[in-house]
Short mmCIF file of N, CA and C in Angstrom, two decimals:
data_model
loop_
_atom_site.label_atom_id
_atom_site.label_comp_id
_atom_site.label_asym_id
_atom_site.label_seq_id
_atom_site.Cartn_x
_atom_site.Cartn_y
_atom_site.Cartn_z
N UNK C 577 -3.16 2.04 22.27
CA UNK C 577 -2.95 2.89 21.02
C UNK C 577 -3.85 2.39 20.06
N UNK C 578 -4.49 3.27 19.25
CA UNK C 578 -5.24 2.81 17.98
C UNK C 578 -4.48 2.27 16.98
N UNK C 579 -5.13 1.29 16.24
CA UNK C 579 -4.55 0.51 15.17
C UNK C 579 -4.17 1.37 14.05
N UNK C 580 -4.96 2.53 13.85
CA UNK C 580 -4.50 3.40 12.72
C UNK C 580 -3.23 4.21 13.08
N UNK C 581 -3.07 4.62 14.31
CA UNK C 581 -1.85 5.33 14.76
C UNK C 581 -0.54 4.49 14.58
N UNK C 582 -0.88 3.17 14.71
CA UNK C 582 0.31 2.12 14.59
C UNK C 582 0.55 2.04 13.06
N UNK C 583 -0.58 1.92 12.39
CA UNK C 583 -0.38 1.74 10.80
C UNK C 583 0.25 2.92 10.22
N UNK C 584 0.11 4.11 10.69
CA UNK C 584 0.70 5.31 10.23
C UNK C 584 2.27 5.34 10.37
N UNK C 585 2.74 4.53 11.32
CA UNK C 585 4.21 4.16 11.58
C UNK C 585 4.74 3.15 10.77
N UNK C 586 3.94 2.38 9.92
CA UNK C 586 4.54 1.52 8.99
C UNK C 586 4.78 2.08 7.64
N UNK C 587 6.13 1.90 7.19
CA UNK C 587 6.60 2.49 6.05
C UNK C 587 6.98 1.40 5.14
N UNK C 588 7.15 1.86 3.88
CA UNK C 588 7.54 0.75 2.79
C UNK C 588 9.04 1.20 2.12
N UNK C 589 9.83 0.25 2.56
CA UNK C 589 11.22 0.28 1.97
C UNK C 589 11.68 -0.85 1.09
N UNK C 590 11.93 -0.45 -0.21
CA UNK C 590 12.26 -1.46 -1.06
C UNK C 590 11.20 -2.72 -1.14
N UNK C 591 10.08 -2.12 -1.13
CA UNK C 591 8.86 -3.05 -1.26
C UNK C 591 8.61 -3.93 -0.09
N UNK C 592 9.10 -3.52 0.99
CA UNK C 592 9.02 -4.32 2.33
C UNK C 592 8.32 -3.34 3.47
N UNK C 593 7.34 -3.72 4.19
CA UNK C 593 6.88 -2.94 5.22
C UNK C 593 7.56 -3.03 6.33
N UNK C 594 8.03 -1.86 6.91
CA UNK C 594 8.84 -1.85 8.05
C UNK C 594 8.45 -0.80 8.97
N UNK C 595 8.89 -0.89 10.28
CA UNK C 595 8.80 0.08 11.28
C UNK C 595 10.19 0.48 11.61
N UNK C 596 10.35 1.92 12.11
CA UNK C 596 11.53 2.37 12.36
C UNK C 596 11.86 2.37 14.01
N UNK C 597 13.11 2.27 14.19
CA UNK C 597 13.41 2.19 15.70
C UNK C 597 12.99 3.22 16.54
N UNK C 598 13.12 4.49 16.11
CA UNK C 598 12.47 5.62 17.00
C UNK C 598 10.97 5.65 17.19
N UNK C 599 10.20 5.08 16.12
CA UNK C 599 8.70 4.84 16.27
C UNK C 599 8.51 3.88 17.40
N UNK C 600 9.19 2.65 17.19
CA UNK C 600 8.95 1.54 18.04
C UNK C 600 9.44 1.94 19.47
N UNK C 601 10.50 2.78 19.69
CA UNK C 601 10.83 3.25 21.00
C UNK C 601 9.69 3.99 21.65
N UNK C 602 9.11 4.90 20.78
CA UNK C 602 8.02 5.70 21.27
C UNK C 602 6.67 4.82 21.71
N UNK C 603 6.53 3.72 20.90
CA UNK C 603 5.31 2.93 21.20
C UNK C 603 5.67 2.10 22.39
N UNK C 604 6.96 1.69 22.55
CA UNK C 604 7.22 0.77 23.74
C UNK C 604 7.60 1.62 25.08
N UNK C 605 7.46 3.09 24.95
CA UNK C 605 7.77 3.95 25.77
C UNK C 605 9.20 3.89 26.52
N UNK C 606 10.19 3.76 25.59
CA UNK C 606 11.60 3.69 26.02
C UNK C 606 12.43 4.68 25.07
N UNK C 607 13.52 5.04 25.61
CA UNK C 607 14.37 5.87 24.65
C UNK C 607 14.87 5.10 23.44
N UNK C 608 15.00 5.71 22.33
CA UNK C 608 15.62 4.95 21.11
C UNK C 608 16.96 4.36 21.56
N UNK C 609 17.84 5.16 22.32
CA UNK C 609 19.04 4.69 22.64
C UNK C 609 19.00 3.33 23.33
N UNK C 610 17.98 3.25 24.54
CA UNK C 610 17.83 1.93 25.16
C UNK C 610 17.27 0.91 24.34
N UNK C 611 16.46 1.21 23.33
CA UNK C 611 16.06 0.07 22.43
C UNK C 611 17.21 -0.33 21.56
N UNK C 612 18.01 0.37 21.02
CA UNK C 612 19.11 0.12 20.15
C UNK C 612 20.12 -0.58 21.04
N UNK C 613 20.25 -0.31 22.29
CA UNK C 613 21.41 -1.09 23.05
C UNK C 613 20.88 -2.56 23.33
N UNK C 614 19.53 -2.67 23.51
CA UNK C 614 18.98 -3.99 23.78
C UNK C 614 19.11 -4.82 22.52
N UNK C 615 19.06 -4.26 21.34
CA UNK C 615 19.15 -4.81 20.08
C UNK C 615 20.61 -5.38 19.92
N UNK C 616 21.48 -4.36 20.12
CA UNK C 616 22.98 -4.83 19.94
C UNK C 616 23.37 -5.86 20.84
N UNK C 617 22.78 -5.99 22.05
CA UNK C 617 23.09 -7.11 23.06
C UNK C 617 22.46 -8.41 22.52
N UNK C 618 21.65 -8.34 21.51
CA UNK C 618 20.92 -9.52 20.98
C UNK C 618 20.95 -9.60 19.49
N UNK C 619 22.04 -9.08 18.96
CA UNK C 619 21.87 -9.08 17.55
C UNK C 619 21.81 -10.36 16.83
N UNK C 620 22.12 -11.60 17.43
CA UNK C 620 21.79 -12.79 16.78
C UNK C 620 20.50 -13.08 16.61
N UNK C 621 19.58 -12.40 17.24
CA UNK C 621 18.05 -12.68 17.28
C UNK C 621 17.50 -11.79 15.89
N UNK C 622 18.34 -10.92 15.30
CA UNK C 622 17.78 -9.94 14.37
C UNK C 622 18.60 -10.19 12.98
N UNK C 623 18.29 -11.39 12.33
CA UNK C 623 18.94 -11.39 11.07
C UNK C 623 18.52 -10.35 10.12
N UNK C 624 19.13 -10.19 8.92
CA UNK C 624 18.85 -9.17 8.03
C UNK C 624 17.46 -9.24 7.51
N UNK C 625 16.77 -10.26 7.51
CA UNK C 625 15.39 -10.11 7.06
C UNK C 625 14.31 -9.75 8.22
N UNK C 626 14.90 -9.71 9.24
CA UNK C 626 14.08 -9.14 10.42
C UNK C 626 14.45 -7.73 10.58
N UNK C 627 15.77 -7.26 10.62
CA UNK C 627 16.14 -5.82 10.90
C UNK C 627 17.41 -5.49 9.99
N UNK C 628 17.24 -4.30 9.54
CA UNK C 628 18.52 -3.80 8.75
C UNK C 628 18.57 -2.24 9.01
N UNK C 629 19.83 -1.76 8.85
CA UNK C 629 19.93 -0.32 9.05
C UNK C 629 19.80 0.41 7.75
N UNK C 630 18.98 1.34 7.66
CA UNK C 630 18.62 2.07 6.39
C UNK C 630 19.82 2.77 5.86
N UNK C 631 19.89 2.98 4.59
CA UNK C 631 20.91 3.65 3.99
C UNK C 631 20.45 5.04 3.76
N UNK C 632 21.29 6.02 3.50
CA UNK C 632 20.98 7.32 3.33
C UNK C 632 19.85 7.56 2.26
N UNK C 633 19.94 6.89 1.20
CA UNK C 633 18.82 7.06 0.16
C UNK C 633 17.53 6.42 0.72
N UNK C 634 17.61 5.39 1.31
CA UNK C 634 16.26 4.66 1.97
C UNK C 634 15.80 5.78 2.85
N UNK C 635 16.62 6.27 3.80
CA UNK C 635 16.00 7.11 4.88
C UNK C 635 15.49 8.37 4.20
N UNK C 636 16.15 8.90 3.23
CA UNK C 636 15.53 10.01 2.50
C UNK C 636 14.12 9.70 1.98
N UNK C 637 14.12 8.39 1.46
CA UNK C 637 12.74 8.11 0.87
C UNK C 637 11.75 7.87 1.92
N UNK C 638 12.13 7.30 2.96
CA UNK C 638 11.27 7.15 4.07
C UNK C 638 10.84 8.59 4.75
N UNK C 639 11.66 9.48 4.75
CA UNK C 639 11.33 10.78 5.28
C UNK C 639 10.41 11.43 4.27
N UNK C 640 10.42 11.04 3.19
CA UNK C 640 9.39 11.86 2.08
C UNK C 640 8.07 11.25 2.29
N UNK C 641 8.06 9.96 2.89
CA UNK C 641 6.73 9.29 3.07
C UNK C 641 6.05 9.95 4.44
N UNK C 642 6.93 10.46 5.19
CA UNK C 642 6.33 11.19 6.44
C UNK C 642 5.70 12.30 6.26
N UNK C 643 4.52 12.64 6.42
CA UNK C 643 3.82 13.82 6.12
C UNK C 643 3.80 14.64 7.46
N UNK C 644 4.45 15.84 7.27
CA UNK C 644 4.41 16.81 8.44
C UNK C 644 3.36 17.85 8.19
N UNK C 645 2.44 17.93 9.29
CA UNK C 645 1.34 18.92 9.09
C UNK C 645 1.04 19.66 10.39
N UNK C 646 0.14 20.56 10.31
CA UNK C 646 -0.11 21.36 11.76
C UNK C 646 -0.85 20.41 12.52
N UNK C 647 -0.65 20.69 14.03
CA UNK C 647 -1.28 19.89 14.91
C UNK C 647 -2.86 19.80 14.82
N UNK C 648 -3.52 20.84 14.05
CA UNK C 648 -5.00 20.83 14.03
C UNK C 648 -5.52 19.87 12.88
N UNK C 649 -4.50 19.39 12.07
CA UNK C 649 -4.78 18.37 10.99
C UNK C 649 -5.09 17.06 11.62
N UNK C 650 -5.95 16.41 10.67
CA UNK C 650 -6.24 14.86 11.10
C UNK C 650 -5.04 13.85 11.00
N UNK C 651 -4.15 14.33 10.14
CA UNK C 651 -2.91 13.48 9.83
C UNK C 651 -2.13 13.50 11.12
N UNK C 652 -1.47 12.44 11.45
CA UNK C 652 -0.61 12.26 12.56
C UNK C 652 0.67 13.27 12.24
N UNK C 653 1.01 14.13 13.20
CA UNK C 653 2.32 14.84 13.08
C UNK C 653 3.57 14.02 13.53
N UNK C 654 4.44 14.13 12.90
CA UNK C 654 5.67 13.24 13.15
C UNK C 654 6.92 14.23 13.23
N UNK C 655 7.53 14.24 14.22
CA UNK C 655 8.85 14.98 14.47
C UNK C 655 10.03 13.95 14.07
N UNK C 656 10.68 14.26 13.08
CA UNK C 656 11.81 13.43 12.42
C UNK C 656 12.89 13.73 13.44
N UNK C 657 13.72 12.58 13.84
CA UNK C 657 14.84 12.82 14.63
C UNK C 657 15.91 13.61 13.82
N UNK C 658 16.55 14.57 14.50
CA UNK C 658 17.48 15.52 13.80
C UNK C 658 18.87 14.82 13.57
N UNK C 659 19.27 13.97 14.28
CA UNK C 659 20.59 13.39 14.38
C UNK C 659 20.68 12.10 13.58
N UNK C 660 19.63 11.89 12.52
CA UNK C 660 19.61 10.69 11.76
C UNK C 660 20.31 10.75 10.42
N UNK C 661 21.87 10.95 10.48
CA UNK C 661 22.53 11.04 9.27
C UNK C 661 23.73 10.29 9.56
N UNK C 662 24.56 9.76 8.44
CA UNK C 662 25.68 9.06 8.50
C UNK C 662 25.54 7.72 9.30
N UNK C 663 26.20 7.56 10.43
CA UNK C 663 26.28 6.33 11.17
C UNK C 663 25.03 6.14 12.03
N UNK C 664 24.35 7.24 12.11
CA UNK C 664 23.12 7.24 13.09
C UNK C 664 21.78 6.98 12.26
N UNK C 665 21.75 6.36 11.13
CA UNK C 665 20.70 6.18 10.36
C UNK C 665 19.83 5.07 11.11
N UNK C 666 18.50 5.22 10.94
CA UNK C 666 17.60 4.27 11.88
C UNK C 666 17.77 2.77 11.43
N UNK C 667 17.38 1.93 12.45
CA UNK C 667 17.06 0.57 12.13
C UNK C 667 15.67 0.42 11.61
N UNK C 668 15.41 -0.45 10.59
CA UNK C 668 14.07 -0.83 10.05
C UNK C 668 13.80 -2.17 10.48
N UNK C 669 12.64 -2.35 11.03
CA UNK C 669 12.31 -3.75 11.45
C UNK C 669 11.13 -4.18 10.62
N UNK C 670 11.20 -5.55 9.99
CA UNK C 670 10.10 -6.02 9.41
C UNK C 670 9.02 -6.59 10.46
N UNK C 671 7.96 -7.01 10.04
CA UNK C 671 7.03 -7.76 10.89
C UNK C 671 7.59 -8.73 11.96
N UNK C 672 8.52 -9.58 11.31
CA UNK C 672 9.15 -10.59 12.16
C UNK C 672 10.11 -9.91 13.08
N UNK C 673 10.80 -8.79 12.68
CA UNK C 673 11.72 -8.26 13.80
C UNK C 673 10.95 -7.59 14.73
N UNK C 674 9.86 -7.06 14.43
CA UNK C 674 8.91 -6.41 15.51
C UNK C 674 8.56 -7.44 16.51
N UNK C 675 8.14 -8.71 16.07
CA UNK C 675 7.77 -9.76 16.89
C UNK C 675 9.03 -10.13 17.76
N UNK C 676 10.17 -10.26 17.28
CA UNK C 676 11.41 -10.71 17.94
C UNK C 676 11.66 -9.63 18.98
N UNK C 677 11.35 -8.28 18.81
CA UNK C 677 11.59 -7.36 19.94
C UNK C 677 10.93 -7.66 21.22
N UNK C 678 9.78 -8.23 21.12
CA UNK C 678 9.03 -8.67 22.40
C UNK C 678 10.00 -9.56 23.31
N UNK C 679 10.80 -10.36 22.75
CA UNK C 679 11.63 -11.22 23.45
C UNK C 679 12.83 -10.47 23.94
N UNK C 680 13.16 -9.40 23.23
CA UNK C 680 14.34 -8.70 23.73
C UNK C 680 14.00 -7.68 24.91
N UNK C 681 12.77 -7.06 24.68
CA UNK C 681 12.26 -6.14 25.62
C UNK C 681 11.28 -6.81 26.43
N UNK C 682 11.63 -7.39 27.57
CA UNK C 682 10.80 -8.19 28.35
C UNK C 682 9.66 -7.48 29.18
N UNK C 683 9.43 -6.27 29.03
CA UNK C 683 8.48 -5.68 29.86
C UNK C 683 7.06 -5.92 29.56
N UNK C 684 6.17 -5.84 30.32
CA UNK C 684 4.71 -6.19 30.00
C UNK C 684 4.24 -5.14 28.95
N UNK C 685 4.64 -3.87 29.09
CA UNK C 685 4.26 -2.84 28.07
C UNK C 685 4.76 -3.37 26.66
N UNK C 686 5.95 -3.87 26.63
CA UNK C 686 6.46 -4.35 25.36
C UNK C 686 5.59 -5.41 24.73
N UNK C 687 5.35 -6.35 25.51
CA UNK C 687 4.49 -7.41 24.99
C UNK C 687 3.13 -7.05 24.58
N UNK C 688 2.34 -6.15 25.31
CA UNK C 688 0.99 -5.63 24.85
C UNK C 688 1.24 -4.83 23.50
N UNK C 689 2.14 -3.88 23.66
CA UNK C 689 2.44 -3.09 22.30
C UNK C 689 2.69 -4.12 21.12
N UNK C 690 3.58 -5.12 21.35
CA UNK C 690 3.96 -6.08 20.16
C UNK C 690 2.61 -6.64 19.82
N UNK C 691 1.70 -7.08 20.53
CA UNK C 691 0.43 -7.70 20.03
C UNK C 691 -0.33 -6.58 19.17
N UNK C 692 -0.37 -5.42 19.63
CA UNK C 692 -0.91 -4.21 18.89
C UNK C 692 -0.24 -4.16 17.48
N UNK C 693 1.04 -4.08 17.48
CA UNK C 693 1.80 -3.83 16.26
C UNK C 693 1.55 -5.00 15.28
N UNK C 694 1.57 -6.23 15.72
CA UNK C 694 1.29 -7.44 14.84
C UNK C 694 -0.08 -7.41 14.18
N UNK C 695 -1.01 -6.84 15.20
CA UNK C 695 -2.39 -6.78 14.57
C UNK C 695 -2.51 -5.66 13.53
N UNK C 696 -1.75 -4.63 13.78
CA UNK C 696 -1.74 -3.66 12.55
C UNK C 696 -1.16 -4.18 11.43
N UNK C 697 0.04 -4.84 11.38
CA UNK C 697 0.57 -5.55 10.16
C UNK C 697 -0.43 -6.45 9.60
N UNK C 698 -1.19 -7.09 10.44
CA UNK C 698 -2.17 -8.25 9.86
C UNK C 698 -3.27 -7.34 9.19
N UNK C 699 -3.83 -6.23 9.95
CA UNK C 699 -4.96 -5.32 9.18
C UNK C 699 -4.39 -4.84 7.93
N UNK C 700 -3.18 -4.35 7.93
CA UNK C 700 -2.60 -3.72 6.65
C UNK C 700 -2.47 -4.91 5.51
N UNK C 701 -2.14 -6.07 5.84
CA UNK C 701 -2.00 -7.20 4.78
C UNK C 701 -3.47 -7.54 4.35
N UNK C 702 -4.37 -7.50 5.12
CA UNK C 702 -5.92 -7.74 4.78
C UNK C 702 -6.33 -6.68 3.87
N UNK C 703 -6.04 -5.45 4.22
CA UNK C 703 -6.38 -4.46 3.28
C UNK C 703 -5.81 -4.52 2.06
N UNK C 704 -4.60 -4.89 1.86
CA UNK C 704 -3.81 -5.16 0.59
C UNK C 704 -4.46 -6.28 -0.19
N UNK C 705 -4.79 -7.28 0.42
CA UNK C 705 -5.36 -8.45 -0.13
C UNK C 705 -6.88 -8.02 -0.62
N UNK C 706 -7.55 -7.21 0.02
CA UNK C 706 -8.86 -6.76 -0.41
C UNK C 706 -8.75 -5.91 -1.54
N UNK C 707 -7.75 -5.22 -1.62
CA UNK C 707 -7.47 -4.19 -2.66
C UNK C 707 -7.17 -5.02 -3.90
N UNK C 708 -6.49 -6.26 -3.84
CA UNK C 708 -6.05 -7.02 -4.92
C UNK C 708 -7.29 -7.78 -5.42
N UNK C 709 -8.11 -8.19 -4.47
CA UNK C 709 -9.32 -8.78 -4.88
C UNK C 709 -10.21 -8.04 -5.61
N UNK C 710 -10.33 -6.83 -5.17
CA UNK C 710 -11.24 -5.87 -5.93
C UNK C 710 -10.69 -5.43 -7.35
N UNK C 711 -9.23 -5.28 -7.55
CA UNK C 711 -8.64 -5.22 -8.65
C UNK C 711 -9.06 -6.23 -9.81
N UNK C 712 -8.86 -7.57 -9.19
CA UNK C 712 -9.23 -8.65 -9.98
C UNK C 712 -10.56 -8.71 -10.49
N UNK C 713 -11.61 -8.28 -9.60
CA UNK C 713 -12.92 -8.45 -9.88
C UNK C 713 -13.35 -7.30 -10.90
N UNK C 714 -12.64 -6.21 -10.77
CA UNK C 714 -12.87 -5.00 -11.81
C UNK C 714 -12.42 -5.62 -13.16
N UNK C 715 -11.26 -6.16 -13.14
CA UNK C 715 -10.71 -6.69 -14.52
C UNK C 715 -11.73 -7.74 -15.05
N UNK C 716 -12.30 -8.61 -14.17
CA UNK C 716 -13.17 -9.52 -14.70
C UNK C 716 -14.36 -8.97 -15.31
N UNK C 717 -14.85 -7.79 -14.61
CA UNK C 717 -16.11 -7.06 -15.11
C UNK C 717 -15.63 -6.38 -16.49
N UNK C 718 -14.39 -5.85 -16.53
CA UNK C 718 -14.12 -5.18 -17.73
C UNK C 718 -13.98 -6.23 -18.90
N UNK C 719 -13.57 -7.31 -18.71
CA UNK C 719 -13.44 -8.37 -19.79
C UNK C 719 -14.85 -8.69 -20.13
N UNK C 720 -15.72 -9.08 -19.09
CA UNK C 720 -17.12 -9.56 -19.38
C UNK C 720 -17.84 -8.33 -20.22
N UNK C 721 -17.79 -7.16 -19.69
CA UNK C 721 -18.62 -6.12 -20.42
C UNK C 721 -17.93 -5.68 -21.63
N UNK C 722 -16.76 -5.69 -21.72
CA UNK C 722 -16.13 -5.29 -23.11
C UNK C 722 -16.58 -6.15 -24.15
N UNK C 723 -16.69 -7.39 -24.01
CA UNK C 723 -17.26 -8.44 -24.98
C UNK C 723 -18.55 -8.25 -25.32
N UNK C 724 -19.44 -7.93 -24.24
CA UNK C 724 -20.85 -7.61 -24.43
C UNK C 724 -21.00 -6.19 -25.15
N UNK C 725 -20.05 -5.20 -24.82
CA UNK C 725 -20.19 -3.80 -25.55
C UNK C 725 -19.75 -4.05 -27.04
N UNK C 726 -18.92 -5.06 -27.27
CA UNK C 726 -18.26 -5.36 -28.57
C UNK C 726 -19.38 -5.80 -29.40
N UNK C 727 -20.28 -6.88 -28.88
CA UNK C 727 -21.41 -7.29 -29.60
C UNK C 727 -22.39 -6.00 -29.80
N UNK C 728 -22.65 -5.23 -28.99
CA UNK C 728 -23.50 -4.06 -29.16
C UNK C 728 -22.89 -3.04 -30.27
N UNK C 729 -21.71 -2.85 -30.17
CA UNK C 729 -21.20 -1.99 -31.20
C UNK C 729 -21.34 -2.68 -32.61
N UNK C 730 -21.09 -3.85 -32.68
CA UNK C 730 -21.08 -4.67 -34.07
C UNK C 730 -22.73 -4.44 -34.36
N UNK C 731 -23.53 -4.65 -33.51
CA UNK C 731 -24.98 -4.57 -33.87
C UNK C 731 -25.44 -3.11 -34.27
N UNK C 732 -24.79 -2.21 -33.68
CA UNK C 732 -25.02 -0.71 -34.05
C UNK C 732 -24.39 -0.45 -35.50
N UNK C 733 -23.29 -1.03 -35.61
CA UNK C 733 -22.56 -0.84 -36.99
C UNK C 733 -23.31 -1.52 -38.14
N UNK C 734 -23.91 -2.67 -37.77
CA UNK C 734 -24.65 -3.30 -38.69
C UNK C 734 -25.95 -2.42 -39.19
N UNK C 735 -26.56 -1.86 -38.11
CA UNK C 735 -27.76 -1.16 -38.35
C UNK C 735 -27.44 0.16 -39.21
N UNK C 736 -26.39 0.70 -38.77
CA UNK C 736 -25.97 1.78 -39.58
C UNK C 736 -25.59 1.49 -40.96
N UNK C 737 -25.09 0.56 -41.28
CA UNK C 737 -24.55 0.05 -42.77
C UNK C 737 -25.95 -0.39 -43.39
N UNK C 738 -26.80 -0.96 -42.77
CA UNK C 738 -28.19 -1.22 -43.23
C UNK C 738 -28.93 -0.10 -43.61
N UNK C 739 -28.95 1.00 -42.91
CA UNK C 739 -29.59 2.17 -43.01
C UNK C 739 -28.94 2.89 -44.16
N UNK C 740 -27.67 2.87 -44.43
CA UNK C 740 -26.97 3.47 -45.51
C UNK C 740 -27.54 2.68 -46.73
N UNK C 741 -27.63 1.42 -46.68
CA UNK C 741 -28.21 0.79 -47.94
C UNK C 741 -29.50 1.14 -48.42
N UNK C 742 -30.35 1.13 -47.30
CA UNK C 742 -31.74 1.63 -47.52
C UNK C 742 -31.80 3.02 -48.09
N UNK C 743 -30.95 3.92 -47.65
CA UNK C 743 -30.80 5.34 -48.06
C UNK C 743 -30.41 5.24 -49.64
N UNK C 744 -29.43 4.55 -49.85
CA UNK C 744 -29.07 4.58 -51.32
C UNK C 744 -29.93 3.93 -52.04
N UNK C 745 -30.68 2.96 -51.71
CA UNK C 745 -31.91 2.39 -52.50
C UNK C 745 -32.96 3.56 -52.77
N UNK C 746 -33.24 4.18 -51.94
CA UNK C 746 -34.18 5.30 -51.95
C UNK C 746 -33.90 6.45 -52.78
N UNK C 747 -32.49 6.67 -52.90
CA UNK C 747 -32.02 7.76 -53.74
C UNK C 747 -31.86 7.44 -55.23
N UNK C 748 -31.96 6.13 -55.46
CA UNK C 748 -31.98 5.76 -56.80
C UNK C 748 -33.28 5.98 -57.77
N UNK C 749 -33.00 6.35 -58.97
CA UNK C 749 -34.14 6.66 -59.81
C UNK C 749 -34.87 5.31 -59.94
N UNK C 750 -36.25 5.26 -59.65
CA UNK C 750 -37.00 3.97 -59.90
C UNK C 750 -37.38 3.90 -61.27
N UNK C 751 -37.24 2.64 -61.60
CA UNK C 751 -37.67 2.33 -62.97
C UNK C 751 -38.99 1.61 -63.09
N UNK C 752 -40.04 1.97 -63.88
CA UNK C 752 -41.09 1.28 -63.92
C UNK C 752 -42.19 2.19 -64.04
N UNK C 753 -43.56 1.76 -64.00
CA UNK C 753 -44.55 2.58 -64.06
C UNK C 753 -44.96 3.47 -62.96
N UNK C 754 -45.40 4.70 -63.37
CA UNK C 754 -45.75 5.56 -62.16
C UNK C 754 -47.27 5.46 -62.09
N UNK C 755 -47.76 5.64 -60.92
CA UNK C 755 -49.15 5.60 -60.61
C UNK C 755 -49.71 6.97 -60.70
#
């Protein structure tokens, strides 16, 4: 599976990047029910910073992040599970939780997909770091050029006031001999 397709399944919940159980089940080519059963048998492997169940509000927020479009569009179409209300809200897995899934789902497909998912998280982190670097660079340039433009504006202001002084001198009636 392409990295971009996996990255499209990474959402942000409370400033944490997560993947949802039904997306992971699709990637691992198992039913969501089977994935969740494996997790429940190994709950001690999934502390709260690895996996948590979404609240209704968080689920609504995530659902708003998912773009539903026509199949001809270039944006990936996503079918939201219909029964995700109340006690059936999805589990959200952080990067560490996704890594832990490989030990719970011991199939070769799970291990291969896990590597791809971890690469997607790494690529996403690199992109965010590049954006932060770019933001810092732009701020440095703004600071540098703002001071330079400030000097230019002062020089222009000086020239404008000097021109006004010359104009006022020219407007005065000259005293002295005429030629």
